[in-house]
Coordinates of C-alpha atoms in Angstrom, one line a residue:
M94 CA 42.4 17.1 13.9
S95 CA 41.1 19.2 16.8
A96 CA 37.6 18.9 17.9
F97 CA 35.0 21.5 16.9
S98 CA 34.5 24.4 19.2
L99 CA 30.7 24.3 19.9
P100 CA 28.3 25.6 22.4
P101 CA 26.8 23.0 24.8
F102 CA 23.9 20.9 23.5
P103 CA 20.9 19.7 25.4
L104 CA 21.3 16.1 26.7
H105 CA 18.4 14.6 24.8
T106 CA 18.5 16.4 21.5
D107 CA 15.8 14.9 19.2
C108 CA 17.9 14.1 16.1
P109 CA 16.5 12.0 13.3
P110 CA 18.2 9.0 11.6
V111 CA 21.0 10.0 9.3
G112 CA 19.5 7.6 6.7
L113 CA 21.1 4.1 6.7
E114 CA 17.7 2.5 6.4
S115 CA 16.1 5.0 4.1
L116 CA 19.2 5.0 1.8
R117 CA 19.9 8.7 2.3
V118 CA 23.3 7.4 3.2
S119 CA 25.1 6.0 0.2
D120 CA 27.1 2.8 0.2
Y121 CA 30.4 4.6 -0.2
Q122 CA 29.8 6.3 3.1
L123 CA 30.0 3.0 5.0
Q124 CA 33.3 1.2 5.7
A125 CA 34.3 -1.6 8.0
S126 CA 37.4 -3.0 9.6
S127 CA 36.8 -6.3 7.7
S128 CA 34.0 -8.2 6.0
L129 CA 33.3 -11.9 6.0
S130 CA 32.3 -11.8 2.3
S131 CA 31.3 -9.2 -0.3
G132 CA 27.6 -10.0 0.5
L133 CA 28.2 -9.2 4.1
G134 CA 30.1 -5.9 3.5
P135 CA 29.5 -2.6 5.3
H136 CA 26.9 -1.6 2.7
R137 CA 24.6 -4.3 4.2
G138 CA 24.8 -3.0 7.7
R139 CA 21.6 -1.1 7.4
L140 CA 18.7 -1.3 9.9
N141 CA 16.0 -3.7 8.7
I142 CA 17.8 -4.7 5.5
Q143 CA 16.5 -8.0 4.2
S144 CA 18.7 -10.8 3.0
G145 CA 18.5 -12.5 -0.4
L146 CA 17.0 -15.9 -1.0
E147 CA 20.3 -17.8 -1.5
D148 CA 22.9 -18.3 1.3
G149 CA 26.2 -16.8 0.4
D150 CA 24.9 -14.5 -2.3
E151 CA 25.7 -10.8 -2.7
Y152 CA 22.7 -9.6 -0.7
D153 CA 23.0 -11.0 2.8
G154 CA 21.2 -9.5 5.8
A155 CA 23.9 -7.6 7.8
W156 CA 27.5 -6.5 8.0
C157 CA 29.6 -9.3 9.4
A158 CA 33.3 -9.0 10.3
D159 CA 35.8 -11.5 9.0
I160 CA 37.8 -11.4 12.3
K161 CA 36.4 -12.2 15.8
D162 CA 38.1 -9.7 18.1
K163 CA 37.1 -6.4 19.8
E164 CA 38.9 -4.3 17.2
Q165 CA 36.2 -4.7 14.5
W166 CA 34.0 -1.8 13.5
L167 CA 31.4 -0.4 11.2
Q168 CA 32.1 3.2 10.2
L169 CA 29.9 6.0 8.8
D170 CA 31.2 9.1 7.0
A171 CA 28.4 11.7 7.4
L172 CA 30.2 13.9 4.9
R173 CA 29.7 17.0 7.1
P174 CA 29.9 17.9 10.8
T175 CA 27.0 16.1 12.5
L176 CA 25.7 16.1 16.1
F177 CA 25.6 12.4 16.8
T178 CA 23.0 11.5 19.6
G179 CA 22.5 7.8 19.4
V180 CA 22.6 4.5 17.6
I181 CA 20.1 1.7 16.9
L182 CA 22.0 -1.5 16.6
Q183 CA 23.0 -5.0 17.5
G184 CA 26.6 -4.0 18.4
R185 CA 27.7 -2.2 21.5
N186 CA 30.5 0.4 21.7
S187 CA 30.4 3.7 19.7
I188 CA 33.3 6.1 19.0
W189 CA 33.6 9.1 16.8
S190 CA 36.1 11.2 14.8
N191 CA 36.4 14.4 12.8
D192 CA 39.1 13.1 10.4
S193 CA 38.8 9.3 10.6
V194 CA 42.4 9.1 12.0
T195 CA 42.1 10.5 15.5
W196 CA 39.3 8.7 17.4
Q197 CA 37.6 9.7 20.7
P198 CA 35.6 7.2 22.7
C199 CA 32.0 7.8 23.6
M200 CA 32.1 8.5 27.4
N201 CA 29.7 7.8 30.2
G202 CA 31.0 10.1 32.9
S203 CA 34.7 9.2 33.3
Q204 CA 34.4 5.7 31.6
E205 CA 34.0 4.6 28.0
A206 CA 30.3 3.9 27.3
V207 CA 29.3 0.4 26.4
F208 CA 25.7 0.0 25.2
V209 CA 23.5 -3.1 25.4
G210 CA 22.9 -4.4 21.9
S211 CA 20.2 -6.7 20.6
Q212 CA 19.7 -10.2 22.0
D213 CA 18.0 -11.6 18.9
Q214 CA 18.1 -11.2 15.1
E215 CA 15.3 -8.7 14.6
T216 CA 14.6 -6.5 17.6
P217 CA 16.2 -3.0 17.2
V218 CA 17.7 -1.5 20.4
L219 CA 18.2 2.2 20.9
A220 CA 21.3 3.5 22.7
L221 CA 21.3 7.3 23.3
L222 CA 24.8 8.8 23.8
T223 CA 25.1 10.3 27.2
E224 CA 27.2 13.1 25.7
P225 CA 26.0 14.1 22.2
T226 CA 29.1 15.2 20.2
V227 CA 29.7 16.8 16.8
A228 CA 32.0 14.9 14.4
Q229 CA 32.0 13.8 10.7
F230 CA 32.8 10.1 11.3
I231 CA 31.3 7.6 13.8
R232 CA 32.3 3.9 14.4
I233 CA 30.3 1.2 16.0
N234 CA 32.7 -1.2 17.8
P235 CA 31.1 -4.5 19.0
Q236 CA 32.6 -5.7 22.2
S237 CA 30.9 -9.1 22.7
W238 CA 29.0 -11.7 20.6
F239 CA 27.6 -15.2 20.9
S240 CA 30.5 -17.7 21.2
T241 CA 29.1 -19.8 18.4
G242 CA 28.4 -16.9 16.1
T243 CA 30.1 -14.1 14.2
I244 CA 30.3 -10.4 14.7
C245 CA 27.3 -9.2 12.6
L246 CA 25.0 -6.2 12.9
R247 CA 22.6 -3.8 11.2
A248 CA 22.4 -0.3 12.4
E249 CA 20.9 3.2 12.2
I250 CA 22.6 6.3 13.5
L251 CA 20.8 9.3 15.0
G252 CA 22.3 12.7 14.1
C253 CA 21.6 16.3 13.2
P254 CA 23.7 17.6 10.3
M255 CA 25.1 21.0 11.3
S256 CA 24.7 24.0 9.0
V257 CA 27.8 26.1 8.1
N258 CA 27.0 29.2 10.2
P259 CA 28.6 30.7 13.3
Y260 CA 26.0 29.1 15.6
N261 CA 26.2 25.6 14.2
E262 CA 22.4 25.3 14.2
F263 CA 20.7 22.1 13.2
T264 CA 18.9 22.5 9.8
W265 CA 16.9 19.9 7.9
E266 CA 15.8 20.3 4.3
R267 CA 12.0 20.6 4.2
G268 CA 11.9 19.0 0.8
T269 CA 8.6 20.6 -0.3
T270 CA 6.8 23.9 -0.5
D271 CA 3.4 22.4 0.3
K272 CA 2.2 23.4 3.8
L273 CA 0.9 20.0 5.0
D274 CA 1.0 18.3 8.4
F275 CA 4.2 16.3 8.0
R276 CA 4.3 14.0 11.1
H277 CA 3.1 10.6 12.0
H278 CA -0.5 10.5 13.2
N279 CA -1.7 8.0 15.7
Y280 CA -5.4 7.1 15.8
A281 CA -6.5 10.2 17.9
E282 CA -4.3 12.6 15.8
M283 CA -5.6 11.1 12.5
R284 CA -9.2 11.7 13.6
K285 CA -8.3 15.3 14.4
L286 CA -6.7 15.8 11.0
L287 CA -9.7 14.3 9.2
K288 CA -12.0 16.7 11.0
A289 CA -9.7 19.6 10.2
V290 CA -9.8 18.8 6.5
N291 CA -13.5 18.4 6.6
D292 CA -14.0 21.7 8.4
E293 CA -11.7 23.5 5.9
C294 CA -13.4 22.0 2.8
P295 CA -17.0 21.0 3.9
D296 CA -18.4 21.4 0.3
I297 CA -16.2 18.7 -1.2
T298 CA -15.4 16.3 1.7
R299 CA -17.3 13.8 3.8
I300 CA -16.0 11.5 6.6
Y301 CA -17.6 8.1 7.0
T302 CA -16.7 4.8 8.5
I303 CA -16.9 1.3 7.0
G304 CA -16.5 -0.8 10.1
K305 CA -14.2 -1.3 13.1
S306 CA -11.0 -3.1 13.9
Y307 CA -10.8 -6.0 16.4
T308 CA -10.2 -3.6 19.3
G309 CA -12.9 -1.2 18.2
L310 CA -11.0 1.4 16.3
K311 CA -13.1 2.8 13.4
L312 CA -12.0 2.4 9.8
Y313 CA -12.4 6.0 8.5
V314 CA -12.7 7.0 4.9
M315 CA -12.4 10.5 3.5
E316 CA -14.6 11.1 0.5
I317 CA -13.7 13.9 -1.9
S318 CA -16.3 15.0 -4.5
D319 CA -18.2 18.0 -5.7
N320 CA -21.3 16.2 -4.4
P321 CA -20.1 14.2 -1.4
G322 CA -22.3 11.4 -0.2
K323 CA -23.8 10.7 -3.6
H324 CA -22.9 8.5 -6.6
E325 CA -23.4 10.7 -9.7
L326 CA -24.4 8.9 -12.9
G327 CA -21.4 8.3 -15.1
E328 CA -18.8 9.5 -12.6
P329 CA -16.2 6.9 -11.8
E330 CA -15.4 5.9 -8.2
F331 CA -11.7 5.7 -7.1
R332 CA -10.1 4.6 -3.9
Y333 CA -6.6 4.6 -2.2
V334 CA -6.2 2.0 0.6
A335 CA -3.2 2.3 3.0
G336 CA -2.1 0.6 6.1
M337 CA -3.1 -3.0 5.3
H338 CA 0.2 -3.8 7.1
G339 CA 0.1 -1.5 10.1
N340 CA 3.8 -0.9 10.3
E341 CA 4.1 0.2 6.7
A342 CA 3.3 3.8 7.7
L343 CA 4.3 5.9 4.7
G344 CA 1.1 5.1 2.8
R345 CA -1.0 6.3 5.7
E346 CA 0.8 9.6 5.8
L347 CA 0.7 10.1 2.1
V348 CA -3.1 9.5 2.0
L349 CA -3.5 12.1 4.8
N350 CA -1.2 14.5 2.9
L351 CA -3.2 13.9 -0.3
M352 CA -6.5 14.9 1.3
Q353 CA -5.0 18.1 2.7
Y354 CA -3.4 18.9 -0.6
I355 CA -6.6 18.4 -2.6
C356 CA -8.5 20.6 -0.2
H357 CA -5.9 23.4 -0.3
E358 CA -5.5 23.3 -4.1
Y359 CA -9.2 23.1 -4.8
K360 CA -9.7 26.3 -2.7
R361 CA -6.8 27.9 -4.6
G362 CA -8.5 27.2 -7.9
N363 CA -5.9 24.7 -9.2
Q364 CA -7.7 23.6 -12.4
R365 CA -6.2 20.2 -12.4
I366 CA -7.5 19.5 -8.9
V367 CA -10.8 21.2 -9.6
R368 CA -11.3 19.0 -12.6
L369 CA -10.3 15.8 -10.7
V370 CA -12.8 16.6 -7.9
K371 CA -15.7 17.5 -10.2
D372 CA -15.2 14.4 -12.5
T373 CA -14.3 11.8 -9.9
R374 CA -15.6 10.5 -6.6
I375 CA -12.5 9.8 -4.5
H376 CA -12.4 7.6 -1.4
L377 CA -9.3 7.7 0.8
L378 CA -8.8 5.0 3.5
P379 CA -5.6 5.9 5.4
S380 CA -5.6 3.0 7.9
F381 CA -6.9 -0.5 7.0
N382 CA -5.2 -2.0 10.0
P383 CA -5.3 0.6 12.8
D384 CA -4.6 -1.9 15.6
G385 CA -1.3 -2.9 13.9
Y386 CA -0.4 0.7 13.3
E387 CA -0.9 1.7 17.0
A388 CA 1.5 -1.1 18.0
A389 CA 4.2 0.1 15.6
Y390 CA 3.6 3.7 16.4
E391 CA 4.0 3.1 20.1
K392 CA 7.5 1.7 19.5
G393 CA 8.5 4.4 17.1
S394 CA 9.6 4.6 13.5
E395 CA 13.1 3.1 14.0
L396 CA 12.3 0.7 16.8
S397 CA 9.3 -1.2 15.5
G398 CA 11.5 -3.5 13.4
W399 CA 10.5 -5.2 10.2
A400 CA 7.3 -7.0 11.4
L401 CA 5.8 -5.4 14.6
G402 CA 2.4 -4.1 13.6
R403 CA 2.3 -5.9 10.3
Y404 CA -0.5 -8.3 11.4
S405 CA -3.9 -7.6 12.8
Y406 CA -4.6 -7.8 16.5
E407 CA -5.6 -11.5 15.9
G408 CA -2.3 -12.2 14.1
I409 CA -3.9 -12.2 10.6
D410 CA -2.0 -11.0 7.5
M411 CA -4.7 -9.2 5.7
N412 CA -2.8 -9.4 2.4
H413 CA -3.7 -13.2 2.4
N414 CA -7.1 -12.8 4.0
F415 CA -9.4 -12.3 1.1
P416 CA -11.2 -15.2 -0.7
D417 CA -8.9 -17.0 -3.1
L418 CA -11.1 -16.7 -6.2
N419 CA -8.2 -17.4 -8.6
N420 CA -8.0 -21.1 -7.9
I421 CA -11.8 -21.4 -7.9
M422 CA -11.8 -19.9 -11.5
W423 CA -8.8 -22.0 -12.7
D424 CA -10.2 -25.2 -11.3
A425 CA -13.5 -24.6 -13.0
Q426 CA -11.7 -23.9 -16.3
E427 CA -9.8 -27.2 -16.0
E428 CA -13.0 -29.1 -15.4
A429 CA -15.1 -27.4 -18.0
T430 CA -15.6 -28.8 -21.5
D431 CA -16.2 -25.3 -22.8
K432 CA -14.0 -22.8 -21.0
K433 CA -15.9 -19.9 -22.5
K434 CA -18.8 -20.7 -20.2
V435 CA -16.7 -20.4 -17.1
S436 CA -17.3 -17.1 -15.4
N437 CA -14.3 -14.7 -15.5
H438 CA -15.8 -12.0 -13.3
Y439 CA -18.1 -11.4 -10.3
I440 CA -17.0 -14.8 -8.9
P441 CA -18.9 -15.5 -5.7
M442 CA -16.9 -16.0 -2.5
P443 CA -16.8 -19.6 -1.3
E444 CA -19.5 -20.8 1.2
Y445 CA -17.1 -21.5 4.0
Y446 CA -15.8 -17.9 3.9
T447 CA -19.2 -16.6 4.9
T448 CA -19.5 -18.4 8.3
T449 CA -18.6 -17.3 11.8
E450 CA -15.9 -20.0 11.9
A451 CA -13.9 -18.6 9.0
L452 CA -10.7 -16.9 10.0
V453 CA -11.5 -13.6 8.4
A454 CA -10.5 -10.4 10.2
P455 CA -13.2 -7.9 11.0
E456 CA -11.2 -5.3 9.0
T457 CA -11.2 -7.6 5.9
R458 CA -15.0 -8.2 6.3
A459 CA -15.5 -4.4 6.4
I460 CA -13.4 -3.9 3.2
I461 CA -15.4 -6.5 1.3
S462 CA -18.7 -5.0 2.3
W463 CA -17.4 -1.6 1.2
M464 CA -16.4 -3.0 -2.2
Q465 CA -19.9 -4.3 -2.6
D466 CA -21.6 -1.0 -1.7
I467 CA -19.6 1.3 -4.0
P468 CA -19.0 0.6 -7.7
F469 CA -15.2 1.3 -7.6
V470 CA -13.4 1.4 -11.0
L471 CA -9.8 1.9 -10.0
S472 CA -7.7 1.5 -6.8
A473 CA -4.2 1.2 -5.4
N474 CA -3.1 -0.6 -2.3
L475 CA -0.2 1.3 -0.7
H476 CA 2.5 -0.7 1.0
G477 CA 6.1 -0.2 2.1
G478 CA 9.5 -2.0 2.4
E479 CA 10.4 -1.9 -1.4
L480 CA 10.3 0.3 -4.4
V481 CA 8.2 -1.3 -7.0
V482 CA 4.6 -1.4 -8.4
T483 CA 3.0 -4.8 -8.7
Y484 CA -0.1 -5.8 -10.7
P485 CA -2.4 -8.9 -10.8
F486 CA -2.5 -11.7 -10.7
D487 CA -0.7 -12.0 -7.3
C488 CA -1.3 -15.7 -7.0
T489 CA 0.3 -18.3 -9.2
R490 CA -1.3 -21.4 -10.6
N491 CA -0.6 -24.8 -9.0
W492 CA 1.1 -23.1 -6.0
I493 CA 4.3 -22.4 -7.8
P494 CA 6.4 -20.1 -5.6
R495 CA 6.8 -17.4 -8.3
Q496 CA 5.7 -17.2 -12.0
D497 CA 4.4 -14.6 -14.3
T498 CA 0.6 -15.0 -14.1
P499 CA -1.1 -12.4 -16.2
T500 CA -4.7 -11.4 -16.2
A501 CA -6.7 -10.9 -19.4
D502 CA -6.1 -7.1 -18.9
N503 CA -2.3 -7.5 -18.5
D504 CA -1.5 -4.7 -21.0
F505 CA -3.6 -2.2 -19.1
F506 CA -2.4 -3.3 -15.7
R507 CA 1.2 -2.8 -17.0
W508 CA 0.2 0.7 -18.1
L509 CA -1.2 1.5 -14.7
A510 CA 1.9 0.3 -12.9
A511 CA 4.1 2.2 -15.3
V512 CA 2.2 5.4 -14.8
Y513 CA 2.9 5.3 -11.1
A514 CA 6.5 4.0 -11.3
S515 CA 7.7 6.3 -14.1
S516 CA 6.4 9.5 -12.3
N517 CA 7.8 8.5 -8.9
L518 CA 10.9 10.5 -8.3
V519 CA 12.8 7.7 -6.6
M520 CA 11.7 4.8 -8.7
A521 CA 12.4 6.8 -11.9
N522 CA 16.0 7.6 -10.7
P523 CA 18.3 5.3 -12.7
D524 CA 21.1 5.8 -10.1
R525 CA 19.1 4.7 -7.1
R526 CA 20.3 1.8 -5.0
M527 CA 18.2 -1.3 -4.7
C528 CA 16.4 -1.6 -1.3
H529 CA 17.4 -5.1 -0.3
F530 CA 18.4 -7.8 -2.8
E531 CA 16.1 -7.5 -5.9
D532 CA 16.9 -5.1 -8.7
F533 CA 13.4 -4.0 -9.9
Q534 CA 14.9 -1.4 -12.2
Q535 CA 15.6 -4.1 -14.7
Y536 CA 11.8 -4.4 -15.0
N537 CA 11.3 -0.6 -15.1
N538 CA 10.2 -0.9 -11.4
I539 CA 7.0 -2.8 -12.2
I540 CA 6.4 -6.5 -11.9
N541 CA 3.6 -9.0 -12.1
G542 CA 2.7 -9.8 -8.4
A543 CA 2.9 -13.5 -8.8
D544 CA 6.3 -13.2 -10.6
W545 CA 7.6 -11.6 -7.4
H546 CA 6.1 -14.0 -4.9
T547 CA 2.8 -15.8 -4.9
V548 CA 0.1 -14.3 -2.6
P549 CA -3.1 -16.3 -2.5
G550 CA -6.1 -14.3 -1.1
S551 CA -4.7 -10.9 -2.0
M552 CA -7.0 -7.8 -2.1
N553 CA -5.9 -7.0 -5.7
D554 CA -6.9 -10.3 -7.1
F555 CA -10.2 -10.4 -5.2
S556 CA -11.0 -6.9 -6.4
Y557 CA -10.5 -7.9 -10.0
L558 CA -12.4 -11.2 -9.9
H559 CA -15.2 -10.3 -7.5
T560 CA -15.9 -6.6 -8.5
N561 CA -15.3 -4.3 -11.4
C562 CA -12.3 -2.6 -9.8
F563 CA -8.7 -2.8 -11.1
E564 CA -6.1 -2.5 -8.4
V565 CA -2.3 -2.5 -8.1
T566 CA 0.0 -2.5 -5.2
V567 CA 2.5 0.3 -4.7
E568 CA 5.6 -0.4 -2.6
L569 CA 6.4 3.1 -1.7
S570 CA 9.8 3.1 0.1
C571 CA 12.6 0.9 1.3
D572 CA 11.9 2.1 4.8
K573 CA 8.5 0.8 6.0
F574 CA 8.2 3.4 8.7
P575 CA 10.3 6.4 7.8
H576 CA 11.2 9.0 10.3
A577 CA 8.9 12.1 10.3
S578 CA 11.8 14.2 8.9
E579 CA 11.6 12.1 5.7
L580 CA 7.9 12.7 5.1
P581 CA 8.2 16.0 3.2
V582 CA 10.7 14.5 0.8
E583 CA 8.5 11.3 0.4
W584 CA 5.5 13.5 -0.4
E585 CA 7.4 15.2 -3.2
N586 CA 8.6 11.8 -4.4
N587 CA 5.0 10.5 -4.7
K588 CA 2.8 13.6 -5.2
E589 CA 2.7 13.5 -9.0
S590 CA 2.4 9.7 -9.0
L591 CA -0.7 9.8 -6.7
L592 CA -2.4 12.4 -8.9
L593 CA -1.5 10.9 -12.2
Y594 CA -2.6 7.5 -11.2
M595 CA -6.0 8.8 -10.1
E596 CA -6.5 10.4 -13.5
Q597 CA -6.2 7.0 -15.2
V598 CA -9.8 6.2 -13.9
H599 CA -11.0 8.2 -16.9
R600 CA -9.4 5.9 -19.6
G601 CA -11.4 3.4 -21.7
I602 CA -15.1 3.5 -22.3
K603 CA -18.1 4.4 -20.1
G604 CA -21.8 4.7 -20.6
V605 CA -25.3 3.9 -19.3
I606 CA -27.2 0.7 -20.2
R607 CA -30.9 1.4 -20.3
D608 CA -34.2 -0.4 -20.9
K609 CA -35.2 0.8 -24.4
D610 CA -38.9 1.2 -23.4
T611 CA -38.7 2.6 -19.9
K612 CA -35.4 4.5 -20.2
L613 CA -34.5 3.2 -16.8
G614 CA -31.0 2.0 -16.1
I615 CA -30.3 -1.7 -16.0
A616 CA -28.2 -2.9 -13.0
N617 CA -25.8 -5.8 -13.3
A618 CA -25.8 -5.9 -17.1
V619 CA -22.7 -7.8 -18.4
V620 CA -20.3 -5.8 -20.5
K621 CA -18.1 -8.0 -22.7
I622 CA -15.1 -6.9 -24.8
E623 CA -14.5 -9.3 -27.7
D624 CA -11.1 -11.1 -27.4
L625 CA -10.7 -9.9 -23.8
D626 CA -11.6 -12.7 -21.3
H627 CA -12.7 -10.5 -18.5
D628 CA -16.2 -9.0 -18.2
I629 CA -17.5 -6.2 -16.0
R630 CA -21.1 -5.2 -14.9
S631 CA -23.2 -2.1 -14.8
A632 CA -23.8 -0.4 -11.4
A633 CA -27.2 0.0 -9.8
D634 CA -28.2 3.0 -12.0
G635 CA -27.1 1.2 -15.2
D636 CA -23.8 3.1 -15.6
Y637 CA -20.6 1.3 -16.3
W638 CA -16.9 2.0 -16.8
R639 CA -14.5 -0.3 -18.7
L640 CA -10.8 0.5 -18.4
L641 CA -9.1 0.0 -21.8
N642 CA -6.0 1.0 -23.7
P643 CA -6.3 3.0 -26.9
G644 CA -7.9 1.0 -29.8
E645 CA -11.0 -0.2 -31.5
Y646 CA -13.3 -2.6 -29.6
K647 CA -16.4 -4.6 -30.2
V648 CA -18.5 -4.3 -27.1
I649 CA -21.3 -6.8 -26.3
V650 CA -23.9 -6.1 -23.6
W651 CA -26.5 -8.5 -22.2
A652 CA -28.8 -8.7 -19.1
E653 CA -31.3 -11.2 -17.9
G654 CA -34.6 -10.7 -19.6
F655 CA -33.2 -8.6 -22.5
F656 CA -31.9 -9.2 -26.0
P657 CA -28.1 -8.7 -26.2
A658 CA -26.7 -5.7 -28.1
M659 CA -23.4 -5.0 -29.8
R660 CA -21.6 -1.9 -31.0
Q661 CA -18.1 -0.7 -31.9
C662 CA -16.4 1.7 -29.5
S663 CA -13.1 3.6 -30.1
V664 CA -10.7 4.6 -27.3
G665 CA -8.3 7.5 -27.7
S666 CA -5.0 8.1 -26.1
E667 CA -6.2 10.9 -23.8
P668 CA -7.5 10.2 -20.3
Q669 CA -11.0 10.9 -21.3
A670 CA -13.4 7.9 -21.5
T671 CA -15.4 7.4 -24.7
I672 CA -19.1 7.4 -24.2
C673 CA -20.7 4.1 -25.3
D674 CA -24.3 3.9 -24.2
F675 CA -26.7 0.9 -24.8
N676 CA -30.4 0.6 -25.0
L677 CA -31.6 -3.0 -24.5
T678 CA -34.9 -4.5 -25.7
K679 CA -36.8 -6.8 -23.4
T680 CA -37.3 -10.4 -24.5
P681 CA -41.1 -10.7 -25.2
Q682 CA -43.0 -13.3 -23.2
E683 CA -44.1 -14.9 -26.5
R684 CA -40.5 -15.4 -27.6
I685 CA -39.7 -17.0 -24.2
K686 CA -42.6 -19.4 -24.6
Q687 CA -41.4 -20.4 -28.1
I688 CA -37.8 -21.1 -26.8
L689 CA -39.1 -23.2 -23.9
A690 CA -41.5 -25.1 -26.2
K691 CA -38.6 -26.1 -28.4
G692 CA -36.7 -27.5 -25.4
G693 CA -34.4 -24.5 -25.2
K694 CA -33.2 -22.7 -22.1
I695 CA -33.6 -19.2 -21.0
R696 CA -30.3 -17.6 -19.9
R697 CA -30.3 -17.1 -16.1
D698 CA -27.8 -15.1 -14.1
E699 CA -27.4 -17.7 -11.4
Q700 CA -23.9 -16.6 -10.6
L701 CA -25.2 -13.1 -9.7
R702 CA -27.8 -14.7 -7.3
T703 CA -25.2 -16.8 -5.7
R704 CA -22.8 -13.9 -5.3
A705 CA -25.5 -11.8 -3.6
L706 CA -26.6 -14.6 -1.3
R707 CA -23.0 -15.2 -0.1
M708 CA -22.6 -11.5 0.5
R709 CA -25.7 -11.5 2.7
K710 CA -24.4 -14.5 4.6
L711 CA -21.0 -12.8 5.2
R712 CA -22.7 -9.6 6.5
V713 CA -24.9 -11.7 8.9
S714 CA -21.9 -13.6 10.3
T715 CA -20.0 -10.3 10.6
K716 CA -22.8 -8.8 12.7
I717 CA -22.8 -11.9 15.0
L718 CA -19.0 -11.7 15.4
N719 CA -19.1 -8.0 16.0
R720 CA -21.6 -8.4 18.8
R721 CA -19.6 -11.1 20.4
R722 CA -16.4 -9.0 20.2
E723 CA -18.2 -5.9 21.7
Q724 CA -19.5 -8.0 24.6
Q725 CA -15.9 -9.3 25.2
L726 CA -14.5 -5.8 25.2
R727 CA -17.1 -4.6 27.6
R728 CA -16.5 -7.5 30.0
A729 CA -12.7 -6.8 29.8
K730 CA -13.2 -3.1 30.6
A731 CA -15.5 -4.0 33.5
K732 CA -12.8 -6.4 35.0
R733 CA -10.1 -3.7 34.7
K734 CA -12.4 -1.3 36.8

């Protein structure tokens, strides 16, 4: 077949990935000269694909040829004329074709081009074609490999699909009608975007910071509310946290898209958004780990690999960096003669965690302090690299590698996870391909975190056991750092899920717990649901929120110095919390004296005191460490000058 007659193209055309990593390319579009096994077939030759847990299974981590010679190849059928501009791979030689029969070698001047591939298992290597060419098929043809190894590679291919018009212009489907800033934002650009949103919607937005990263980058939060900067009595607080792993960049961009979208739609009078803003105080943290993100961003979306930027500047995985309260609770239950007396909520962090010697990232310390300051009710932790929603517990008992480990609120957590997964356009697609080696569709794209893999010290578990906030993890995409061209489509995939999940903060019961005599709110009153072994507490003004599925509940409330109270509360199926207020009567001093005279004990909230004391210690040690770090940074800057 003759080559296409085309006008000349610029040498460095900026074409995006065709989609091996993002799964835009289907398995049937990939072929190979030979394969070592079915689990090492051409469909596994995708950039950053991860292997299964068992050697020799159907889900290995690359394409591998069965024959060791220079005639082996991995081939892509792009299905349409495409301007190929480069490859990211572990192999070397690239050739192309328009009909998969007649092949033309990639040239470097008068010689066939041979590109340097990867020298290790993980580092992606970019090879730009010196002469970008239009074709439908492209082959990657490895020319050398380690003598003790096999021909194996994972790849991505850069190319612009050509439109069917006389000029053969490059066109890319936008994927959405929303006019948002679809690109990857580094730290400086993120700050500009936050300011732009705040300038456009000053009446409903506020920018604040909760701390700094190890290198001094601020952890910015965008608050969205009809009364920004103020907790309104009875109004629940919601948060999205993205970028815990800095290289999982999609969550960061979705959070930035979300704040723009809410601003635009609020101004347009979209009643769903207006209601959400008026009834909810929303907090959006786009970058938990800005140091990690900057490292990944500098390399680029396809070249950062699977792990670069995942960890903090100090090499800490923040997903394991929170206090492990699960085992503290479980150990106490095993030792207790009466398990009902073991606390199931507001568990204090351990003493060692509050010291300056504890290996706790400054970012983690900032998040914990933030959790303490604001009475969050619901949250989601946005990750990437898979397509699944996980719910607590994330940690197994007895250090088992994986085992279903449910919370007392398992049914509601499953509901939360299903709300996001069932409304996500990719997760809900029954024909989608699995990302790596686990088929989460058999679980309807939700799974107990510990049943996937155990994660001691996760933010989800800490949030549930140390605060009132319920939190799930959303794995947003197979590709941790999708190309900017994919962002409009990813926004559409997740837009409804992001909004619908936020609306779940209005389920269950809510109310205000007051002193019957003074009518003032009672802080830290315990709210107990009969037959549910997880309590929550009232906020500083006495208001509380208890997420619950539809049903009838017996609710018991008590606070130190007051008689307990009980009432029946009914929860409907609509996302509108049932009002369930309480007025508590103070325990008379005469009654206290009688109890003590008979040898009885007055119920003391010692756990609350311990929790507050440990939090104060953590904040003191954080200030000390921050001062040390700032001094080190100043000295380092002075030396560079």
